[in-house]
Coordinates of C-alpha atoms in Angstrom, one line a residue:
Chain A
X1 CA 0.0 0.0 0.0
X2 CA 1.4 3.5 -0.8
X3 CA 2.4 5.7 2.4
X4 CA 3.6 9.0 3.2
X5 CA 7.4 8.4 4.3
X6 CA 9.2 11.4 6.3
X7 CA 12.7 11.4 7.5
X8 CA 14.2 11.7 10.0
X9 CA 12.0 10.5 12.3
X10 CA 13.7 12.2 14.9
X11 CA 15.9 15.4 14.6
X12 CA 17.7 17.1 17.7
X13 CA 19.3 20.8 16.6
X14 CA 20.8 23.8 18.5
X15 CA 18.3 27.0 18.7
X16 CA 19.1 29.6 15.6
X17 CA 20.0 26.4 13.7
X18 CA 18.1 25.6 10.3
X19 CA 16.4 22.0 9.7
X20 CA 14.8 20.8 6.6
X21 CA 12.8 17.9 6.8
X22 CA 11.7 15.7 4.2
X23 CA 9.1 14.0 2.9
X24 CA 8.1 11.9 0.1
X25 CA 4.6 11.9 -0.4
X26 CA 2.4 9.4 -1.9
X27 CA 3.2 9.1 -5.7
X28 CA 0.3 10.0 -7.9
X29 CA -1.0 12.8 -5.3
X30 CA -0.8 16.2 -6.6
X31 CA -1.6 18.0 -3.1
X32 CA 0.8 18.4 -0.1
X33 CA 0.5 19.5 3.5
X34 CA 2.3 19.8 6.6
X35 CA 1.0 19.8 9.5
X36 CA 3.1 20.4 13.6
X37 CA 1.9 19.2 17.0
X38 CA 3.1 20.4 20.2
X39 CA 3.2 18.1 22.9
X40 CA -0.1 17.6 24.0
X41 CA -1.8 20.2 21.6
X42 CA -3.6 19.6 18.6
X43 CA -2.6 18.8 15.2
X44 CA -2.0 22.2 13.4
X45 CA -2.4 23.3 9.9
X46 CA 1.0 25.0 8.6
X47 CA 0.6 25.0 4.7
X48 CA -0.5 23.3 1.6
X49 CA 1.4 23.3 -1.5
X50 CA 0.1 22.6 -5.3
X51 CA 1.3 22.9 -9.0
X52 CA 5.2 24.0 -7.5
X53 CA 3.7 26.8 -5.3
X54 CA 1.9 27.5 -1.7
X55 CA -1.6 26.8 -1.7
X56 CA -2.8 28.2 1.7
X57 CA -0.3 28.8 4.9
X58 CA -1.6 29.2 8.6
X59 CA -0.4 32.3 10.3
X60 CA 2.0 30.1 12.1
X61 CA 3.7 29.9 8.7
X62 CA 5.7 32.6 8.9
X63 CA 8.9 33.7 6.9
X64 CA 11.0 31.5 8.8
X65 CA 9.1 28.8 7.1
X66 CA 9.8 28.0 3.7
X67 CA 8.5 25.1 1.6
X68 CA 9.6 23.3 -1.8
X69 CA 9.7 20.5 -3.4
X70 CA 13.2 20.0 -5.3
X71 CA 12.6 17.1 -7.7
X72 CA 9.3 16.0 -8.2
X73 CA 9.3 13.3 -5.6
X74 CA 10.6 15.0 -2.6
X75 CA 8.5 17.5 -0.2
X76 CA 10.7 19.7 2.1
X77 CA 9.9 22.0 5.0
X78 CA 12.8 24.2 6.3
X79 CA 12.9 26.0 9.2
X80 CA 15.9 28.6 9.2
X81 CA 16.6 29.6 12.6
X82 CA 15.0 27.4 14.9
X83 CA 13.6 28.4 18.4
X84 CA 12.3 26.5 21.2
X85 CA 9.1 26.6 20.4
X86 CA 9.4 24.9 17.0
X87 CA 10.0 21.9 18.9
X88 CA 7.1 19.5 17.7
X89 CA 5.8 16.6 15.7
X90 CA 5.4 17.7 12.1
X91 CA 3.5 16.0 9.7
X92 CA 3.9 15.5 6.1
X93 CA 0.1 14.7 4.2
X94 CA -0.7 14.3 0.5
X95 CA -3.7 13.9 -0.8
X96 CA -5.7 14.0 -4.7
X97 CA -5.1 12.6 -7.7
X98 CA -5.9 13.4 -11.0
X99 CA -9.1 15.3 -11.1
X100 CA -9.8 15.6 -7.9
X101 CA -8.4 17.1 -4.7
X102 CA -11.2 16.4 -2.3
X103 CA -10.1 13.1 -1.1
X104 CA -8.8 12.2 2.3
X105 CA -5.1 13.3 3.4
X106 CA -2.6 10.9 3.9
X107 CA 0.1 11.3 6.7
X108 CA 3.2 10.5 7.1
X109 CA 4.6 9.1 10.4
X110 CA 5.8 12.3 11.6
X111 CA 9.6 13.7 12.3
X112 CA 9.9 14.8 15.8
X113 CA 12.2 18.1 16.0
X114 CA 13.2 18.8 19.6
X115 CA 15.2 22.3 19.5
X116 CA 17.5 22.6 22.5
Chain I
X1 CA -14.0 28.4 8.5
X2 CA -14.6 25.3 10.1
X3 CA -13.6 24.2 13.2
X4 CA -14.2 20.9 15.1
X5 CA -14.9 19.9 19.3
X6 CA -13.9 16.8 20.7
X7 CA -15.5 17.8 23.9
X8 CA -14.1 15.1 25.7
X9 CA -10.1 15.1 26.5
X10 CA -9.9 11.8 28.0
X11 CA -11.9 8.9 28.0
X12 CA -11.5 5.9 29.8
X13 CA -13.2 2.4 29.1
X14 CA -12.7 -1.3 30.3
X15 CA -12.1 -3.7 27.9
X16 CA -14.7 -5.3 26.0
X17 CA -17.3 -2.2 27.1
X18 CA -18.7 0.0 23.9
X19 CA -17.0 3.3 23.4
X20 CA -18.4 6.6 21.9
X21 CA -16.1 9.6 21.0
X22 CA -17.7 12.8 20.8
X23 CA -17.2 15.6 17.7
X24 CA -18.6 18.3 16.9
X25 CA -18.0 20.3 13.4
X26 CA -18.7 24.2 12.6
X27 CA -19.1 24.8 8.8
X28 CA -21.6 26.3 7.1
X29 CA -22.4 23.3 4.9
X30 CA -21.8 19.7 4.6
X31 CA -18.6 18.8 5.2
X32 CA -16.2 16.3 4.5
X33 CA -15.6 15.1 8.1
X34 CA -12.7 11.9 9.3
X35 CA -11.6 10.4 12.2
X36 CA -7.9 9.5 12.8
X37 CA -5.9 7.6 14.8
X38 CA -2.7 8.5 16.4
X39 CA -0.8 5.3 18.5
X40 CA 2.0 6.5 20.6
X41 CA 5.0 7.4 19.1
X42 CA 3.2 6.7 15.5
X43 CA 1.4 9.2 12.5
X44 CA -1.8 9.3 11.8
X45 CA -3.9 6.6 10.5
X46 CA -7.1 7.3 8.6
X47 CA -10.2 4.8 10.6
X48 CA -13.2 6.1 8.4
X49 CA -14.3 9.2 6.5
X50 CA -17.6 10.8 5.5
X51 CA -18.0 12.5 2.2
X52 CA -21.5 12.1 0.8
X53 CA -24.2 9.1 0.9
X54 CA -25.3 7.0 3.4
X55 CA -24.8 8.8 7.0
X56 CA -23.5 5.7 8.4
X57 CA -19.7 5.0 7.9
X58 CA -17.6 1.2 8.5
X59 CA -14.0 1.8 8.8
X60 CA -11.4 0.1 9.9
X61 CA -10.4 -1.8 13.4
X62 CA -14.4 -2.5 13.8
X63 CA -15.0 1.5 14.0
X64 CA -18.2 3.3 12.8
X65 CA -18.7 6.9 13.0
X66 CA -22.5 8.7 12.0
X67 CA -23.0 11.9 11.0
X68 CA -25.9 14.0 12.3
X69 CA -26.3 17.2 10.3
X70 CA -29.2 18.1 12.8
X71 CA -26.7 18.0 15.7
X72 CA -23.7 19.3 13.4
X73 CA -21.4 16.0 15.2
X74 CA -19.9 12.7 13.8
X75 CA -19.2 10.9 16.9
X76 CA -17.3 7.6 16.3
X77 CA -18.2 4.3 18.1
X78 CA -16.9 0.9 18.4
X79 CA -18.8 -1.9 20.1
X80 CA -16.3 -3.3 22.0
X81 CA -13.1 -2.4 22.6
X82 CA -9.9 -3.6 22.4
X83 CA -6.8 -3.4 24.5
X84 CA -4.8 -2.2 21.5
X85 CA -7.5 0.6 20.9
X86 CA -5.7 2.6 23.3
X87 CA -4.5 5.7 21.5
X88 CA -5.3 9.3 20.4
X89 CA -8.1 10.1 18.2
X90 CA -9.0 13.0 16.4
X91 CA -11.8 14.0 14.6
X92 CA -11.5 16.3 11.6
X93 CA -13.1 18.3 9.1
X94 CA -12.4 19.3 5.4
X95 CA -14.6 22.4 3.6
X96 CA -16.3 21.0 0.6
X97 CA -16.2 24.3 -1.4
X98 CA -12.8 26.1 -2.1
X99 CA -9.4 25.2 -0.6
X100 CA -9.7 21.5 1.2
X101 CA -7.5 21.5 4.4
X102 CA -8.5 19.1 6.8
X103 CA -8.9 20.9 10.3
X104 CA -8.2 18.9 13.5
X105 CA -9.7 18.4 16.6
X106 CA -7.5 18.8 19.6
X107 CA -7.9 15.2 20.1
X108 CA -9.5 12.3 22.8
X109 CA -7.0 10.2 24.2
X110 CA -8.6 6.8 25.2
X111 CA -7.4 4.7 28.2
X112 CA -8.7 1.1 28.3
X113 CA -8.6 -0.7 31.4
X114 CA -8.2 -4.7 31.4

């Protein structure tokens, strides 16, 4: 069965550091999300990404957030100077394919960035 | 936009007893409405989703969910439950009209007792 895969599953980094995490989403989708979770919060929207370009962004999305997806497989979120409270879960989804977007998302099993 | 309740932050059963996990949804027309699962340490794993049609849903693990336009809620169920049932669940919520991002509950995290 196709799955969202995300790597690393676990990344430790300094504060004012930058992280990318990556994610390969689900081959034939066309839609791509990610989504963070704080320790005992909820799951949070951060952006969606279609056609090479941001979709929607929360307004937890700010500019040190950036998005792209390098060679048509891959799915990266960066972070460029980290702080504390970017320590989280975050979640890679995909979802559509072909026609249609409104299908359920897919998740990936999560990389968890602990910022020290 | 939408948003969704899980009213309930913890919810303890014994095992083999029936569970019900409460949601409520705010969106100004039907919506596209799921329940996930989230075991410790793992992602999320899709149990059953509503898009149209019968107001009924099966999905997976023995899990049914029904949505109640009326109330505005999808509550999910299971007859009886399992050890291995113990987990988080979250109940989300997808607009039908426009941009589709699925909006999450903040989540039931059910204890089951031997």
């Amino acid at each position: 069965e196709p799955e969202v895969t995300q790597t690393p599953s676990h990344q430790v980094t300094q504060m004012g550091q930058e992280v990318i995490l990556r994610c390969v989403p689900i081959s034939n989708h066309l839609y791509f999300y990610w989504y963070r979770q704080i320790l005992g919060q909820k799951v949070e929207f951060l952006v969606s990404f279609y056609n090479n370009e941001i979709s929607e962004k929360s307004e937890i999305f700010d500019d040190q957030f950036s998005v792209e997806r390098p060679d048509g497989s891959n799915f990266t979120l960066k972070i460029r100077s980290t702080k504390l409270e970017d320590s989280a879960m975050y979640f890679c989804a995909s979802s559509g394919s072909g026609t249609t977007r409104n299908t359920e998302a897919f998740f990936g099993q999560g990389t968890r960035l602990t910022v020290v | 936009a939408q948003s969704v309740t899980q009213p309930d932050i913890h919810i303890t059963v014994s095992e083999g007893a029936s569970l019900e996990l409460r949601c409520n949804y705010s969106y100004g027309a039907t919506p596209y409405l799921f329940w996930y699962v989230q075991s410790p340490g793992q992602g999320l794993q899709l149990l059953l989703k509503y898009f149209s049609g019968d107001t009924l849903v099966q999905g997976i693990k023995g899990f049914e969910a029904e949505f109640k336009r009326s109330q505005s809620s999808f509550n999910l169920r299971k007859p009886s439950v399992h050890w291995s049932d113990a987990a988080e669940y979250f109940c989300a919520v997808g607009a039908t009209g426009g941009s589709y991002i699925p909006t999450f509950g903040r989540g039931t995290s059910l204890i089951v007792h031997p």
